[in-house]
PDB file of C-alpha atoms in Angstrom:
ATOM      1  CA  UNK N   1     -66.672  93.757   3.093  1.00  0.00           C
ATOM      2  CA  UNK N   2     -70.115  92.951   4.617  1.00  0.00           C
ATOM      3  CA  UNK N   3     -70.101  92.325   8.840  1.00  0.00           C
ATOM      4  CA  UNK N   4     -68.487  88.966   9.971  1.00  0.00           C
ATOM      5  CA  UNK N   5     -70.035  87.071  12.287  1.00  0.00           C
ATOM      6  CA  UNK N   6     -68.520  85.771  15.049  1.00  0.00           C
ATOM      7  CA  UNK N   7     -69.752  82.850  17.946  1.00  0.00           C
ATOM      8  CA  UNK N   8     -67.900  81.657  20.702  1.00  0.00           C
ATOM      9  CA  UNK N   9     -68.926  78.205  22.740  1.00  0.00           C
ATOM     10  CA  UNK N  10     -67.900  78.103  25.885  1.00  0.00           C
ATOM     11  CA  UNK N  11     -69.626  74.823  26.563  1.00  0.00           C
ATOM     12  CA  UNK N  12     -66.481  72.762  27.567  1.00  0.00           C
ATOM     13  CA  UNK N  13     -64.696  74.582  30.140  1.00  0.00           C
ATOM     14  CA  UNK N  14     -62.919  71.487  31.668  1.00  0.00           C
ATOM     15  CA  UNK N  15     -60.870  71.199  28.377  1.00  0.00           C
ATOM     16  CA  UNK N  16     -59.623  75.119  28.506  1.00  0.00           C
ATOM     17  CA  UNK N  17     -60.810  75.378  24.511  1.00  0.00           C
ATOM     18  CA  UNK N  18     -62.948  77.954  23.589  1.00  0.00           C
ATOM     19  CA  UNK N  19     -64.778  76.967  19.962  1.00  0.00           C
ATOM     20  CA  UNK N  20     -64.685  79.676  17.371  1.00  0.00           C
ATOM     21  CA  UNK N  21     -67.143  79.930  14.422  1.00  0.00           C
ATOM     22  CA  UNK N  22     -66.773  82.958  12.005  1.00  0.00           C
ATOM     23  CA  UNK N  23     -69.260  83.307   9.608  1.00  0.00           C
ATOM     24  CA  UNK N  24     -67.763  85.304   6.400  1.00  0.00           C
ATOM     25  CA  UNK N  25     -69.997  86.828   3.456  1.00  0.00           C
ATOM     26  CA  UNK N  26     -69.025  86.697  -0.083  1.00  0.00           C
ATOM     27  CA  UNK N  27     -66.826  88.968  -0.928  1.00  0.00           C
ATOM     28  CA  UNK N  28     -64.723  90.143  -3.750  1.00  0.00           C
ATOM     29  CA  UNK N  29     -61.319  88.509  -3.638  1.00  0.00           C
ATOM     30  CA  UNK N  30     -60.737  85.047  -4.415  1.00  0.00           C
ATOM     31  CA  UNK N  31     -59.384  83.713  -1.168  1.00  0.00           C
ATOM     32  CA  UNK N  32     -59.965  85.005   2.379  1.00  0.00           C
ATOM     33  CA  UNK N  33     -56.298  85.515   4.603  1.00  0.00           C
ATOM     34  CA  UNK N  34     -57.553  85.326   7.990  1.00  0.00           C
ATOM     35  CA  UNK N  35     -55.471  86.422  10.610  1.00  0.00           C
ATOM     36  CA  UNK N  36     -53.996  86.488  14.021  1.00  0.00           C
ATOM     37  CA  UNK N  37     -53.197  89.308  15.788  1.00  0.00           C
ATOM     38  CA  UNK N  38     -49.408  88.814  17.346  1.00  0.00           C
ATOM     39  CA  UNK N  39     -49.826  92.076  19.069  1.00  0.00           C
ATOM     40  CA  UNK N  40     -52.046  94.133  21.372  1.00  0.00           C
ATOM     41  CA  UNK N  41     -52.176  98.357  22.316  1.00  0.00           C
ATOM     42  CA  UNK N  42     -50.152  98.463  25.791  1.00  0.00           C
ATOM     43  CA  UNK N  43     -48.357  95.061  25.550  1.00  0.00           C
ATOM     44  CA  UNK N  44     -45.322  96.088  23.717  1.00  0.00           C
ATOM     45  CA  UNK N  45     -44.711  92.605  22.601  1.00  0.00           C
ATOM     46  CA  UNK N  46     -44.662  90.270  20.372  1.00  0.00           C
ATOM     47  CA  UNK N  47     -47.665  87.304  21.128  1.00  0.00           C
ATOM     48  CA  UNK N  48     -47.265  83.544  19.409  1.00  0.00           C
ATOM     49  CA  UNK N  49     -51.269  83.317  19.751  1.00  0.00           C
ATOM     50  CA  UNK N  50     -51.830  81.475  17.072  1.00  0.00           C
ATOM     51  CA  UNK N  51     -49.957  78.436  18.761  1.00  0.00           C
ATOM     52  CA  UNK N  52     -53.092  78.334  20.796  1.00  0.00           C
ATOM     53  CA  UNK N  53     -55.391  77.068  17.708  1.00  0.00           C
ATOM     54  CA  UNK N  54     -56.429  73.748  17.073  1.00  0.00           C
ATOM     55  CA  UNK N  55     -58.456  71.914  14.957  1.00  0.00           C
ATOM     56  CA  UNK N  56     -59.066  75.011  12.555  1.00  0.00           C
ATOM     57  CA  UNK N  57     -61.559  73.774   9.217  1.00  0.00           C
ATOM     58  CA  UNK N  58     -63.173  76.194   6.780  1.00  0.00           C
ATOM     59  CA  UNK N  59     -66.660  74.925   4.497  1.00  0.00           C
ATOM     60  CA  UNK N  60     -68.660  77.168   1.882  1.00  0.00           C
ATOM     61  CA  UNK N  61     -71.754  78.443   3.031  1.00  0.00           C
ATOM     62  CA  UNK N  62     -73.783  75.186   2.006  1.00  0.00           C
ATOM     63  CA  UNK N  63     -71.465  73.230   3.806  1.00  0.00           C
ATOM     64  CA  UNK N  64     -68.764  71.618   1.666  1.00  0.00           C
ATOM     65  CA  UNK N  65     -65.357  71.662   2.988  1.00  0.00           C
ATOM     66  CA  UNK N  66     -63.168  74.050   1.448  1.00  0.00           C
ATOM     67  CA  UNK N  67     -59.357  73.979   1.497  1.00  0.00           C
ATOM     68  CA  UNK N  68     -56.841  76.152   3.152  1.00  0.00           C
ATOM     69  CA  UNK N  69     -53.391  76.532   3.962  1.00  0.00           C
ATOM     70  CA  UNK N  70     -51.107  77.906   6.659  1.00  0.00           C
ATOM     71  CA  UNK N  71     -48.889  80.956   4.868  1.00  0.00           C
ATOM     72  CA  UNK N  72     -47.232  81.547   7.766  1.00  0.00           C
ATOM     73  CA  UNK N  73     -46.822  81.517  11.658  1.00  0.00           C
ATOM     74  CA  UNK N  74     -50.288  83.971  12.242  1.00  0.00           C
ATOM     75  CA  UNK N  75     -52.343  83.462   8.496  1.00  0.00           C
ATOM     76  CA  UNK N  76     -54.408  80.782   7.261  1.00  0.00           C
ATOM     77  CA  UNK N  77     -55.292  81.415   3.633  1.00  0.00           C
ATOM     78  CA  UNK N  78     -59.061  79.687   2.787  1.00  0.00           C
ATOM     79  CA  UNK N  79     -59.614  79.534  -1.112  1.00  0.00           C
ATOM     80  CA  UNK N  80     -63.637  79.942  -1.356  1.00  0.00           C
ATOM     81  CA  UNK N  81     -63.591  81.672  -4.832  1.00  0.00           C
ATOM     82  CA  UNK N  82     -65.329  84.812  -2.913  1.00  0.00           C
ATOM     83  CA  UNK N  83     -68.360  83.026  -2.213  1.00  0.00           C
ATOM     84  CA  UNK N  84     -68.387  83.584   1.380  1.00  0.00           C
ATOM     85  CA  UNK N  85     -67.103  80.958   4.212  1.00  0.00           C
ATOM     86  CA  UNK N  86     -67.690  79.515   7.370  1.00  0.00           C
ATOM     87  CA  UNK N  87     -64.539  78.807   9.542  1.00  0.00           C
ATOM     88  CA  UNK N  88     -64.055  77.189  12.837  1.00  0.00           C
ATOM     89  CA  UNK N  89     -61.397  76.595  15.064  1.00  0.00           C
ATOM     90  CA  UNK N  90     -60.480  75.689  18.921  1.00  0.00           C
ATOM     91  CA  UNK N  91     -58.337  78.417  20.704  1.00  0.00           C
ATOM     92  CA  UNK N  92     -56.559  76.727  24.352  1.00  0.00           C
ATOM     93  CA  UNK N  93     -57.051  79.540  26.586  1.00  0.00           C
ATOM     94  CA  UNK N  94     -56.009  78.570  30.255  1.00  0.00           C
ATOM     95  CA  UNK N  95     -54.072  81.738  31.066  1.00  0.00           C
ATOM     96  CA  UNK N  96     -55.443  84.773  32.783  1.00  0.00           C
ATOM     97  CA  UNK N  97     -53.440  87.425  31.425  1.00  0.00           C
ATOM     98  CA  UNK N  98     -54.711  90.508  28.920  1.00  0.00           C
ATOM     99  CA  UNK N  99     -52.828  88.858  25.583  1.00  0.00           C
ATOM    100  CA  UNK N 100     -54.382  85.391  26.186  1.00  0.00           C
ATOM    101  CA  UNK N 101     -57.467  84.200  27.660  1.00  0.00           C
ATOM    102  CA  UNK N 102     -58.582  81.374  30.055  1.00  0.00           C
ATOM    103  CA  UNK N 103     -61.851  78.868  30.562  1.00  0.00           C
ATOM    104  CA  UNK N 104     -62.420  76.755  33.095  1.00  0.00           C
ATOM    105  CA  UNK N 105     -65.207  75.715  35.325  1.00  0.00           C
ATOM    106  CA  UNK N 106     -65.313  78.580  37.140  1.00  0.00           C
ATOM    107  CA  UNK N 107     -64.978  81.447  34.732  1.00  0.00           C
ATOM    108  CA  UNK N 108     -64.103  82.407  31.251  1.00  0.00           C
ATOM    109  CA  UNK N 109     -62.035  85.504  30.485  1.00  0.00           C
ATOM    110  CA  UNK N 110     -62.041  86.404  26.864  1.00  0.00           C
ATOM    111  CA  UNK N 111     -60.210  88.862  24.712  1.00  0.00           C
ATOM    112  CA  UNK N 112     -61.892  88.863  21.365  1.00  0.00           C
ATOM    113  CA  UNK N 113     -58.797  90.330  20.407  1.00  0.00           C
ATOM    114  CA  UNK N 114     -56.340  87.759  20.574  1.00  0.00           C
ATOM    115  CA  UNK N 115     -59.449  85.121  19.811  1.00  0.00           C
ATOM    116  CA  UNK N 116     -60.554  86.206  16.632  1.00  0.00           C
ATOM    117  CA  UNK N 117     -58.971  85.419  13.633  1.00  0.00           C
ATOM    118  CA  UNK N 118     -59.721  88.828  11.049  1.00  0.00           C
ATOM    119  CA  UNK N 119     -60.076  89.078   7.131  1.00  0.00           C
ATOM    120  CA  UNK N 120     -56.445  90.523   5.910  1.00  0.00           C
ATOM    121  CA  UNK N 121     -56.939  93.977   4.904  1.00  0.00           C
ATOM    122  CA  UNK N 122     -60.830  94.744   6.440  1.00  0.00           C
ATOM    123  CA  UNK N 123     -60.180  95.319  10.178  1.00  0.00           C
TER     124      UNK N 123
END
């Protein structure tokens, strides 16, 4: 698979959400699984991150919304045919720690990690 593209906005740090856009090429399957990881090297534990997401929308590259679905607690499945996708989503990040991440108005500490959703399969 081609190289996703990934922006963060930080431009609202009284609100704690960090704005996600994830720009994904065409591609071969019909559907994209994008997903969460629920797990990080040196944690040894199991993370709910994905109850941090909020207002999560996917649209085709010419901007028509697409639909999508929640498989489970840390997938969201986004049928684009294999045409390639935009998706965007709000992550609540007001916790300093190495699994989460926090914005405010005096810093932002980010862990792509636990931030960006990835395409099933192409890590």
């Amino acid at each position: 698979m081609p190289i996703v593209r990934y922006t963060f906005d930080l431009t609202r740090p009284h609100t704690h959400l960090i704005r996600v856009e994830m720009e994904v090429p065409a591609h071969v399957e019909g559907h994209l699984d994008l997903v969460l990881p629920a797990w990080l090297p040196g944690a040894y534990k199991i993370f709910d991150n994905a109850r941090n997401i909020r207002n999560f929308a996917a649209e085709d590259l010419d901007g028509y919304a697409l639909p999508w679905e929640r498989v489970d607690w840390q997938t969201w499945r986004v049928t684009d045919g294999g045409s390639g996708a935009t998706v965007s989503y709000e992550v609540f990040a007001n916790k300093p720690e190495i699994h989460q991440g926090q914005l405010n108005a005096h810093h932002g500490f980010l862990n792509p990690g636990v931030l960006g959703l990835y395409v099933d399969g192409h890590k």
